[in-house]
Amino acid sequence: MPVMALGGGVFLAGTATALPVTGSVVEAAGIDSPLTFEADGTVFHGSLRTPDGATAGAALLLPGSGPTDRNGNQPGAASGTLTRTADVLAAHGITSYRFDKIGSGETGLGAYTLETVGEYGFTEQVDHAEAAARALADRTGIPTDEILVVGHSEGALTALALADRGIGNGFALLQPLPMRYLDLLTAQITAVADSGQLGADGDAVRAGLPRTVESLRTTGTVPADQHPLLAQLGLNPANAKFLAEADAFDPPVLAAQLATGTPVLLTCSDKDTNVSCAQVEPLRSALAHTDLQFEHFATANHGLEELGPLPPGPADLVALLPVSGEFVAAMDGWAAARGR
C-alpha cells in the first residue's frame, strides 16, 4: 500500500490549479448497491454496480496504489477512474464490484492499527481481492474463473496475481505497473531527482537508491541510515513488507502465463507521467499470445482523465477533469465484445 504514486504521481509539490474543461463525458449507467465481505478480520465495504436489464457478465475492479478507494479516488485527488469504468461496463450489461481496500474509504485500516499497518503486504492485498472476487461470484452466480478483472495502475499487478491463482478469464490492464515494482519506483524517483525537485539532495538520493532497493529485495527491510527523502518517497519501514512482496512479481512473466486467447485490454498514454508507453512495451510483447486489444492514448493522464492539448503536470492530480475520451472508446469496445 505504498503512498508513493503509482496511482497518483511522482511530483513532490504542486499548486491546485483549475484547468479548462476538455469535453469528454461518460454517461452513468446501472445502479450501485452496497456489498460487504469479510477477510482476515476486516469488513470490506464496496459497491456492486448492477446494469439495467439482464446481466451478461461480471467484473472485479481493482484500484491503484496508496489510499485509493473503490471509486479510484484519493484524498485531494478525485479522478473517479473506477466509477467511470463501472459506468461503461454497466452500459454493456456487465455487473461490476469495486471495494475500499485497506487504508481507504469506509474500510479504513480494518483490523490494522497505525502501529501494525506495516504488517500489511501485497500478499494480503491479493488475498483480499480474491475474497472480493468470491463475493462477486456469490452475488452474481458467475464463477470466479469466468469473471473479468480490471486493474488500474498497481491494480493491474493485483489482477495478474489473481490470474496466477486461477481467477478471471479476461483482464483489463489500465496504465499498468509494467515491470517489477522496485524497478519502476527506481525510474520514478530517478526522474524526480533529475528534474531538480530534490534540490541539492538529488545526487545523494540517486546514490543511495540502489542500496535501498537491494536491501528490500534481499532482507525485506530498508536501511536504517538511508537518505530521509527516500522514506518520504515511499521507501520506508511502513511500506517495506508490501514493496518486497509486490516486487517479487514480474508483470511480463505473469502475463506470459495467461492462457492463449485470453481477452486482454492493455493501455498506455503519451501523457502518463507515471508509466510510459515505452515501459509498457515488454508487457505488451508478453501478451502477444492473448486476444490483445492494445490502446496507445495520446491525451489521457495516469488517472485516465482527458488533458486534451494541456501538458501533464502536478495540477492535473487535483483538477476536476473529464474522463478521457480515448479511454471511454477503448473500454466501450472491449466491454461490448464481452457483454451485450
mmCIF file of C-alpha atoms in Angstrom:
data_model
loop_
_atom_site.group_PDB
_atom_site.id
_atom_site.type_symbol
_atom_site.label_atom_id
_atom_site.label_comp_id
_atom_site.label_asym_id
_atom_site.label_seq_id
_atom_site.Cartn_x
_atom_site.Cartn_y
_atom_site.Cartn_z
ATOM 1 C CA MET A 1 0.000 0.000 0.000
ATOM 2 C CA PRO A 2 2.819 2.446 -0.768
ATOM 3 C CA VAL A 3 1.962 6.101 -0.508
ATOM 4 C CA MET A 4 4.176 6.887 -3.456
ATOM 5 C CA ALA A 5 2.249 7.353 -6.569
ATOM 6 C CA LEU A 6 1.536 4.557 -8.949
ATOM 7 C CA GLY A 7 -1.993 5.791 -8.621
ATOM 8 C CA GLY A 8 -1.086 9.389 -8.011
ATOM 9 C CA GLY A 9 2.126 10.850 -9.430
ATOM 10 C CA VAL A 10 5.746 11.423 -8.642
ATOM 11 C CA PHE A 11 5.557 15.157 -8.217
ATOM 12 C CA LEU A 12 6.553 16.360 -4.778
ATOM 13 C CA ALA A 13 4.632 19.581 -4.846
ATOM 14 C CA GLY A 14 2.126 21.414 -6.961
ATOM 15 C CA THR A 15 -0.439 24.154 -6.866
ATOM 16 C CA ALA A 16 -4.105 23.257 -7.204
ATOM 17 C CA THR A 17 -4.972 24.920 -10.471
ATOM 18 C CA ALA A 18 -8.277 24.953 -12.313
ATOM 19 C CA LEU A 19 -7.703 23.543 -15.768
ATOM 20 C CA PRO A 20 -10.057 24.134 -18.668
ATOM 21 C CA VAL A 21 -12.669 21.514 -19.464
ATOM 22 C CA THR A 22 -11.625 19.406 -22.426
ATOM 23 C CA GLY A 23 -15.001 17.972 -23.257
ATOM 24 C CA SER A 24 -15.268 14.183 -22.927
ATOM 25 C CA VAL A 25 -18.064 12.561 -20.938
ATOM 26 C CA VAL A 26 -19.333 9.136 -19.938
ATOM 27 C CA GLU A 27 -22.967 8.615 -19.006
ATOM 28 C CA ALA A 28 -23.855 6.958 -15.717
ATOM 29 C CA ALA A 29 -25.372 3.512 -16.153
ATOM 30 C CA GLY A 30 -26.806 0.936 -13.777
ATOM 31 C CA ILE A 31 -27.443 1.138 -10.051
ATOM 32 C CA ASP A 32 -24.978 0.943 -7.156
ATOM 33 C CA SER A 33 -25.844 -1.064 -4.061
ATOM 34 C CA PRO A 34 -23.660 -1.739 -1.003
ATOM 35 C CA LEU A 35 -21.897 -5.088 -0.777
ATOM 36 C CA THR A 36 -19.538 -6.064 2.033
ATOM 37 C CA PHE A 37 -17.326 -9.078 2.603
ATOM 38 C CA GLU A 38 -15.037 -10.174 5.424
ATOM 39 C CA ALA A 39 -11.423 -11.269 5.148
ATOM 40 C CA ASP A 40 -8.671 -11.546 7.753
ATOM 41 C CA GLY A 41 -10.865 -9.990 10.434
ATOM 42 C CA THR A 42 -11.726 -6.906 8.367
ATOM 43 C CA VAL A 43 -15.101 -5.996 6.906
ATOM 44 C CA PHE A 44 -14.532 -4.568 3.439
ATOM 45 C CA HIS A 45 -17.071 -2.114 2.075
ATOM 46 C CA GLY A 46 -17.833 -1.832 -1.606
ATOM 47 C CA SER A 47 -20.349 -1.049 -4.318
ATOM 48 C CA LEU A 48 -21.995 -3.539 -6.643
ATOM 49 C CA ARG A 49 -22.958 -1.876 -9.925
ATOM 50 C CA THR A 50 -25.907 -3.712 -11.458
ATOM 51 C CA PRO A 51 -26.811 -2.909 -15.065
ATOM 52 C CA ASP A 52 -30.293 -2.213 -16.315
ATOM 53 C CA GLY A 53 -31.692 -5.407 -17.786
ATOM 54 C CA ALA A 54 -30.104 -8.840 -17.806
ATOM 55 C CA THR A 55 -26.564 -9.375 -16.561
ATOM 56 C CA ALA A 56 -24.225 -10.510 -19.332
ATOM 57 C CA GLY A 57 -21.080 -10.852 -17.230
ATOM 58 C CA ALA A 58 -19.282 -9.770 -14.077
ATOM 59 C CA ALA A 59 -16.124 -7.769 -13.437
ATOM 60 C CA LEU A 60 -13.952 -7.062 -10.404
ATOM 61 C CA LEU A 61 -12.437 -3.561 -10.413
ATOM 62 C CA LEU A 62 -9.107 -3.005 -8.641
ATOM 63 C CA PRO A 63 -7.657 0.431 -7.770
ATOM 64 C CA GLY A 64 -4.162 1.876 -7.955
ATOM 65 C CA SER A 65 -1.653 2.368 -5.153
ATOM 66 C CA GLY A 66 -1.878 4.280 -1.915
ATOM 67 C CA PRO A 67 -5.176 5.071 -0.167
ATOM 68 C CA THR A 68 -7.176 4.745 -3.387
ATOM 69 C CA ASP A 69 -10.824 3.964 -2.690
ATOM 70 C CA ARG A 70 -13.442 1.953 -4.568
ATOM 71 C CA ASN A 71 -14.071 4.835 -6.968
ATOM 72 C CA GLY A 72 -10.417 5.363 -7.862
ATOM 73 C CA ASN A 73 -10.089 8.456 -5.673
ATOM 74 C CA GLN A 74 -7.588 9.528 -3.029
ATOM 75 C CA PRO A 75 -7.827 12.426 -0.569
ATOM 76 C CA GLY A 76 -7.350 15.535 -2.683
ATOM 77 C CA ALA A 77 -7.324 13.614 -5.973
ATOM 78 C CA ALA A 78 -10.710 12.641 -7.383
ATOM 79 C CA SER A 79 -10.282 11.042 -10.799
ATOM 80 C CA GLY A 80 -13.206 8.625 -10.429
ATOM 81 C CA THR A 81 -11.380 6.073 -12.580
ATOM 82 C CA LEU A 82 -13.260 3.022 -11.348
ATOM 83 C CA THR A 83 -16.662 4.707 -11.158
ATOM 84 C CA ARG A 84 -16.317 5.657 -14.806
ATOM 85 C CA THR A 85 -15.217 2.139 -15.655
ATOM 86 C CA ALA A 86 -18.295 0.757 -13.885
ATOM 87 C CA ASP A 87 -20.458 3.079 -15.994
ATOM 88 C CA VAL A 88 -19.024 1.752 -19.246
ATOM 89 C CA LEU A 89 -19.317 -1.879 -18.165
ATOM 90 C CA ALA A 90 -22.910 -1.461 -16.974
ATOM 91 C CA ALA A 91 -23.888 0.011 -20.327
ATOM 92 C CA HIS A 92 -22.986 -3.378 -21.807
ATOM 93 C CA GLY A 93 -24.764 -5.471 -19.189
ATOM 94 C CA ILE A 94 -21.706 -6.270 -17.084
ATOM 95 C CA THR A 95 -22.165 -6.208 -13.314
ATOM 96 C CA SER A 96 -19.098 -4.900 -11.504
ATOM 97 C CA TYR A 97 -17.820 -4.811 -7.947
ATOM 98 C CA ARG A 98 -15.372 -2.282 -6.564
ATOM 99 C CA PHE A 99 -14.340 -2.045 -2.927
ATOM 100 C CA ASP A 100 -12.400 0.074 -0.455
ATOM 101 C CA LYS A 101 -9.119 -1.723 0.174
ATOM 102 C CA ILE A 102 -7.126 -1.436 3.403
ATOM 103 C CA GLY A 103 -6.330 2.208 4.126
ATOM 104 C CA SER A 104 -9.182 3.700 2.122
ATOM 105 C CA GLY A 105 -12.830 4.697 2.308
ATOM 106 C CA GLU A 106 -15.260 3.007 4.680
ATOM 107 C CA THR A 107 -12.943 0.042 5.169
ATOM 108 C CA GLY A 108 -10.213 2.217 6.672
ATOM 109 C CA LEU A 109 -7.436 0.324 8.432
ATOM 110 C CA GLY A 110 -9.781 -2.556 9.237
ATOM 111 C CA ALA A 111 -8.110 -4.963 11.638
ATOM 112 C CA TYR A 112 -4.855 -2.997 11.446
ATOM 113 C CA THR A 113 -3.732 -0.019 13.515
ATOM 114 C CA LEU A 114 -1.261 2.736 12.755
ATOM 115 C CA GLU A 115 1.284 0.664 14.659
ATOM 116 C CA THR A 116 0.593 -2.614 12.808
ATOM 117 C CA VAL A 117 -0.250 -1.486 9.273
ATOM 118 C CA GLY A 118 3.337 -2.258 8.276
ATOM 119 C CA GLU A 119 2.351 -5.932 8.595
ATOM 120 C CA TYR A 120 0.035 -5.494 5.611
ATOM 121 C CA GLY A 121 1.707 -6.806 2.492
ATOM 122 C CA PHE A 122 0.968 -7.392 -1.156
ATOM 123 C CA THR A 123 0.066 -10.996 -0.354
ATOM 124 C CA GLU A 124 -2.745 -9.725 1.860
ATOM 125 C CA GLN A 125 -3.863 -7.318 -0.860
ATOM 126 C CA VAL A 126 -4.200 -10.196 -3.322
ATOM 127 C CA ASP A 127 -5.930 -12.337 -0.673
ATOM 128 C CA HIS A 128 -8.478 -9.581 -0.150
ATOM 129 C CA ALA A 129 -9.021 -9.154 -3.885
ATOM 130 C CA GLU A 130 -9.625 -12.905 -4.123
ATOM 131 C CA ALA A 131 -12.197 -12.635 -1.332
ATOM 132 C CA ALA A 132 -13.851 -9.788 -3.247
ATOM 133 C CA ALA A 133 -13.989 -11.990 -6.351
ATOM 134 C CA ARG A 134 -15.765 -14.668 -4.319
ATOM 135 C CA ALA A 135 -18.249 -12.092 -3.016
ATOM 136 C CA LEU A 136 -18.952 -11.025 -6.601
ATOM 137 C CA ALA A 137 -19.380 -14.654 -7.656
ATOM 138 C CA ASP A 138 -21.741 -15.352 -4.764
ATOM 139 C CA ARG A 139 -23.915 -12.379 -5.680
ATOM 140 C CA THR A 140 -23.991 -12.909 -9.458
ATOM 141 C CA GLY A 141 -23.702 -16.685 -9.750
ATOM 142 C CA ILE A 142 -20.778 -16.245 -12.157
ATOM 143 C CA PRO A 143 -17.776 -18.346 -11.026
ATOM 144 C CA THR A 144 -14.541 -16.565 -10.193
ATOM 145 C CA ASP A 145 -12.769 -18.239 -13.114
ATOM 146 C CA GLU A 146 -15.285 -16.684 -15.516
ATOM 147 C CA ILE A 147 -15.259 -13.074 -14.335
ATOM 148 C CA LEU A 148 -13.403 -10.155 -15.870
ATOM 149 C CA VAL A 149 -10.734 -8.462 -13.766
ATOM 150 C CA VAL A 150 -9.986 -4.787 -14.373
ATOM 151 C CA GLY A 151 -6.911 -3.306 -12.694
ATOM 152 C CA HIS A 152 -5.720 0.286 -12.843
ATOM 153 C CA SER A 153 -2.028 1.020 -12.200
ATOM 154 C CA GLU A 154 -0.931 -1.109 -9.220
ATOM 155 C CA GLY A 155 -4.305 -2.827 -9.513
ATOM 156 C CA ALA A 156 -3.128 -4.357 -12.785
ATOM 157 C CA LEU A 157 -0.411 -6.231 -10.876
ATOM 158 C CA THR A 158 -3.047 -7.435 -8.425
ATOM 159 C CA ALA A 159 -5.132 -8.573 -11.406
ATOM 160 C CA LEU A 160 -2.232 -10.589 -12.833
ATOM 161 C CA ALA A 161 -1.565 -12.093 -9.397
ATOM 162 C CA LEU A 162 -5.217 -13.182 -9.291
ATOM 163 C CA ALA A 163 -4.814 -14.749 -12.722
ATOM 164 C CA ASP A 164 -1.922 -16.747 -11.268
ATOM 165 C CA ARG A 165 -4.447 -18.102 -8.744
ATOM 166 C CA GLY A 166 -6.904 -19.108 -11.482
ATOM 167 C CA ILE A 167 -9.240 -16.134 -11.107
ATOM 168 C CA GLY A 168 -10.586 -14.360 -14.179
ATOM 169 C CA ASN A 169 -10.973 -15.194 -17.863
ATOM 170 C CA GLY A 170 -10.440 -11.683 -19.212
ATOM 171 C CA PHE A 171 -8.273 -8.820 -17.990
ATOM 172 C CA ALA A 172 -8.123 -5.061 -18.489
ATOM 173 C CA LEU A 173 -4.707 -3.688 -17.530
ATOM 174 C CA LEU A 174 -5.149 0.079 -17.451
ATOM 175 C CA GLN A 175 -1.978 2.210 -17.287
ATOM 176 C CA PRO A 176 -0.433 -0.800 -15.545
ATOM 177 C CA LEU A 177 2.584 -1.364 -13.408
ATOM 178 C CA PRO A 178 4.563 -2.912 -16.285
ATOM 179 C CA MET A 179 7.738 -4.119 -14.576
ATOM 180 C CA ARG A 180 8.942 -5.168 -11.147
ATOM 181 C CA TYR A 181 7.699 -2.697 -8.559
ATOM 182 C CA LEU A 182 11.073 -1.525 -7.301
ATOM 183 C CA ASP A 183 12.370 -1.093 -10.843
ATOM 184 C CA LEU A 184 9.502 1.279 -11.601
ATOM 185 C CA LEU A 185 9.949 3.175 -8.338
ATOM 186 C CA THR A 186 13.651 3.484 -9.153
ATOM 187 C CA ALA A 187 12.787 5.016 -12.516
ATOM 188 C CA GLN A 188 10.224 7.361 -10.941
ATOM 189 C CA ILE A 189 12.489 8.535 -8.119
ATOM 190 C CA THR A 190 15.385 9.000 -10.521
ATOM 191 C CA ALA A 191 13.131 11.136 -12.718
ATOM 192 C CA VAL A 192 12.206 13.277 -9.710
ATOM 193 C CA ALA A 193 15.885 13.743 -8.841
ATOM 194 C CA ASP A 194 16.805 14.507 -12.451
ATOM 195 C CA SER A 195 14.051 17.132 -12.628
ATOM 196 C CA GLY A 196 15.687 19.137 -9.839
ATOM 197 C CA GLN A 197 12.743 18.771 -7.450
ATOM 198 C CA LEU A 198 15.041 17.345 -4.763
ATOM 199 C CA GLY A 199 17.483 20.233 -4.993
ATOM 200 C CA ALA A 200 20.904 19.623 -3.508
ATOM 201 C CA ASP A 201 19.764 16.234 -2.164
ATOM 202 C CA GLY A 202 19.213 14.810 -5.635
ATOM 203 C CA ASP A 203 22.673 13.292 -6.044
ATOM 204 C CA ALA A 204 22.593 11.678 -2.599
ATOM 205 C CA VAL A 205 19.137 10.207 -3.226
ATOM 206 C CA ARG A 206 20.247 8.765 -6.569
ATOM 207 C CA ALA A 207 23.386 7.325 -4.992
ATOM 208 C CA GLY A 208 21.544 5.724 -2.074
ATOM 209 C CA LEU A 209 18.615 4.322 -4.027
ATOM 210 C CA PRO A 210 20.277 1.100 -5.300
ATOM 211 C CA ARG A 211 21.292 0.111 -1.752
ATOM 212 C CA THR A 212 17.730 0.563 -0.506
ATOM 213 C CA VAL A 213 16.324 -1.481 -3.390
ATOM 214 C CA GLU A 214 18.854 -4.258 -2.811
ATOM 215 C CA SER A 215 18.022 -4.295 0.906
ATOM 216 C CA LEU A 216 14.303 -4.615 0.192
ATOM 217 C CA ARG A 217 14.940 -7.452 -2.240
ATOM 218 C CA THR A 218 17.286 -9.406 -0.006
ATOM 219 C CA THR A 219 16.022 -8.693 3.526
ATOM 220 C CA GLY A 220 12.591 -7.093 3.096
ATOM 221 C CA THR A 221 13.733 -4.030 5.033
ATOM 222 C CA VAL A 222 15.076 -0.563 4.288
ATOM 223 C CA PRO A 223 18.495 0.526 5.611
ATOM 224 C CA ALA A 224 18.197 2.391 8.893
ATOM 225 C CA ASP A 225 20.657 5.007 7.662
ATOM 226 C CA GLN A 226 19.178 5.595 4.191
ATOM 227 C CA HIS A 227 18.612 9.151 2.984
ATOM 228 C CA PRO A 228 15.461 10.517 4.696
ATOM 229 C CA LEU A 229 13.996 11.662 1.391
ATOM 230 C CA LEU A 230 13.814 8.051 0.240
ATOM 231 C CA ALA A 231 11.485 7.359 3.140
ATOM 232 C CA GLN A 232 9.347 10.353 2.167
ATOM 233 C CA LEU A 233 9.178 8.969 -1.367
ATOM 234 C CA GLY A 234 7.657 5.720 -0.109
ATOM 235 C CA LEU A 235 10.689 3.541 0.632
ATOM 236 C CA ASN A 236 10.104 3.341 4.381
ATOM 237 C CA PRO A 237 9.522 0.676 7.049
ATOM 238 C CA ALA A 238 5.729 1.014 6.852
ATOM 239 C CA ASN A 239 5.812 0.059 3.166
ATOM 240 C CA ALA A 240 8.739 -2.381 3.259
ATOM 241 C CA LYS A 241 6.775 -5.637 3.512
ATOM 242 C CA PHE A 242 4.342 -4.584 0.809
ATOM 243 C CA LEU A 243 7.068 -3.454 -1.575
ATOM 244 C CA ALA A 244 9.233 -6.532 -1.071
ATOM 245 C CA GLU A 245 6.304 -8.872 -1.701
ATOM 246 C CA ALA A 246 4.974 -6.938 -4.695
ATOM 247 C CA ASP A 247 8.437 -6.690 -6.246
ATOM 248 C CA ALA A 248 8.683 -10.480 -6.304
ATOM 249 C CA PHE A 249 6.074 -10.477 -9.087
ATOM 250 C CA ASP A 250 7.266 -9.625 -12.594
ATOM 251 C CA PRO A 251 4.289 -8.484 -14.716
ATOM 252 C CA PRO A 252 5.625 -9.721 -18.088
ATOM 253 C CA VAL A 253 6.299 -13.150 -16.565
ATOM 254 C CA LEU A 254 2.760 -13.323 -15.163
ATOM 255 C CA ALA A 255 1.329 -12.078 -18.458
ATOM 256 C CA ALA A 256 3.165 -14.770 -20.405
ATOM 257 C CA GLN A 257 1.421 -17.388 -18.252
ATOM 258 C CA LEU A 258 -2.097 -16.319 -19.268
ATOM 259 C CA ALA A 259 -3.890 -18.877 -21.405
ATOM 260 C CA THR A 260 -3.621 -18.452 -25.152
ATOM 261 C CA GLY A 261 -6.513 -16.382 -26.470
ATOM 262 C CA THR A 262 -7.387 -14.782 -23.122
ATOM 263 C CA PRO A 263 -9.120 -11.436 -23.780
ATOM 264 C CA VAL A 264 -6.852 -8.613 -22.581
ATOM 265 C CA LEU A 265 -7.150 -4.835 -22.813
ATOM 266 C CA LEU A 266 -3.829 -3.035 -22.292
ATOM 267 C CA THR A 267 -3.487 0.753 -22.251
ATOM 268 C CA CYS A 268 -0.785 3.389 -22.044
ATOM 269 C CA SER A 269 -0.644 7.107 -22.801
ATOM 270 C CA ASP A 270 1.846 9.678 -24.019
ATOM 271 C CA LYS A 271 0.682 11.997 -21.198
ATOM 272 C CA ASP A 272 1.016 9.477 -18.378
ATOM 273 C CA THR A 273 3.853 10.777 -16.190
ATOM 274 C CA ASN A 274 3.880 7.639 -14.016
ATOM 275 C CA VAL A 275 4.244 4.907 -16.615
ATOM 276 C CA SER A 276 5.459 5.496 -20.171
ATOM 277 C CA CYS A 277 4.371 3.583 -23.247
ATOM 278 C CA ALA A 278 7.994 2.526 -23.727
ATOM 279 C CA GLN A 279 7.927 0.937 -20.264
ATOM 280 C CA VAL A 280 4.703 -0.899 -21.156
ATOM 281 C CA GLU A 281 6.170 -2.386 -24.350
ATOM 282 C CA PRO A 282 7.740 -5.514 -22.734
ATOM 283 C CA LEU A 283 4.382 -6.266 -21.109
ATOM 284 C CA ARG A 284 2.699 -5.852 -24.471
ATOM 285 C CA SER A 285 5.150 -8.302 -26.024
ATOM 286 C CA ALA A 286 4.477 -10.820 -23.248
ATOM 287 C CA LEU A 287 0.761 -10.663 -24.105
ATOM 288 C CA ALA A 288 1.245 -11.444 -27.801
ATOM 289 C CA HIS A 289 -0.333 -14.905 -27.391
ATOM 290 C CA THR A 290 -3.534 -13.474 -25.916
ATOM 291 C CA ASP A 291 -6.529 -11.865 -27.615
ATOM 292 C CA LEU A 292 -4.931 -8.465 -27.039
ATOM 293 C CA GLN A 293 -6.537 -5.083 -27.577
ATOM 294 C CA PHE A 294 -3.693 -2.602 -27.114
ATOM 295 C CA GLU A 295 -4.584 1.085 -26.881
ATOM 296 C CA HIS A 296 -1.922 3.797 -27.073
ATOM 297 C CA PHE A 297 -3.582 7.011 -25.906
ATOM 298 C CA ALA A 298 -2.348 10.483 -26.775
ATOM 299 C CA THR A 299 -4.119 12.773 -24.298
ATOM 300 C CA ALA A 300 -5.038 10.743 -21.179
ATOM 301 C CA ASN A 301 -3.249 11.223 -17.868
ATOM 302 C CA HIS A 302 -2.428 8.387 -15.478
ATOM 303 C CA GLY A 303 -5.880 8.620 -13.908
ATOM 304 C CA LEU A 304 -7.472 8.258 -17.365
ATOM 305 C CA GLU A 305 -8.688 11.828 -17.375
ATOM 306 C CA GLU A 306 -8.730 13.960 -20.507
ATOM 307 C CA LEU A 307 -5.920 16.503 -20.835
ATOM 308 C CA GLY A 308 -6.545 17.418 -24.452
ATOM 309 C CA PRO A 309 -3.834 19.888 -25.514
ATOM 310 C CA LEU A 310 -2.749 20.532 -21.918
ATOM 311 C CA PRO A 311 0.639 19.283 -20.720
ATOM 312 C CA PRO A 312 0.677 16.761 -17.870
ATOM 313 C CA GLY A 313 1.854 18.043 -14.515
ATOM 314 C CA PRO A 314 1.135 18.306 -10.786
ATOM 315 C CA ALA A 315 -2.051 20.301 -11.337
ATOM 316 C CA ASP A 316 -3.913 17.511 -13.091
ATOM 317 C CA LEU A 317 -3.703 15.403 -9.925
ATOM 318 C CA VAL A 318 -6.149 17.719 -8.180
ATOM 319 C CA ALA A 319 -8.002 19.444 -11.019
ATOM 320 C CA LEU A 320 -11.522 18.339 -11.911
ATOM 321 C CA LEU A 321 -11.111 16.880 -15.383
ATOM 322 C CA PRO A 322 -13.487 14.900 -17.587
ATOM 323 C CA VAL A 323 -12.862 11.267 -18.353
ATOM 324 C CA SER A 324 -10.529 10.519 -21.244
ATOM 325 C CA GLY A 325 -12.456 10.134 -24.473
ATOM 326 C CA GLU A 326 -9.819 7.698 -25.721
ATOM 327 C CA PHE A 327 -10.292 5.540 -22.634
ATOM 328 C CA VAL A 328 -14.079 5.543 -22.913
ATOM 329 C CA ALA A 329 -13.899 4.439 -26.549
ATOM 330 C CA ALA A 330 -11.382 1.687 -25.759
ATOM 331 C CA MET A 331 -13.248 0.330 -22.743
ATOM 332 C CA ASP A 332 -16.565 0.600 -24.567
ATOM 333 C CA GLY A 333 -15.284 -1.544 -27.422
ATOM 334 C CA TRP A 334 -13.732 -4.117 -25.096
ATOM 335 C CA ALA A 335 -16.841 -4.312 -22.899
ATOM 336 C CA ALA A 336 -19.129 -4.627 -25.924
ATOM 337 C CA ALA A 337 -17.241 -7.734 -27.008
ATOM 338 C CA ARG A 338 -17.579 -9.252 -23.515
ATOM 339 C CA GLY A 339 -21.153 -8.184 -22.696
ATOM 340 C CA ARG A 340 -24.099 -7.003 -24.762
#
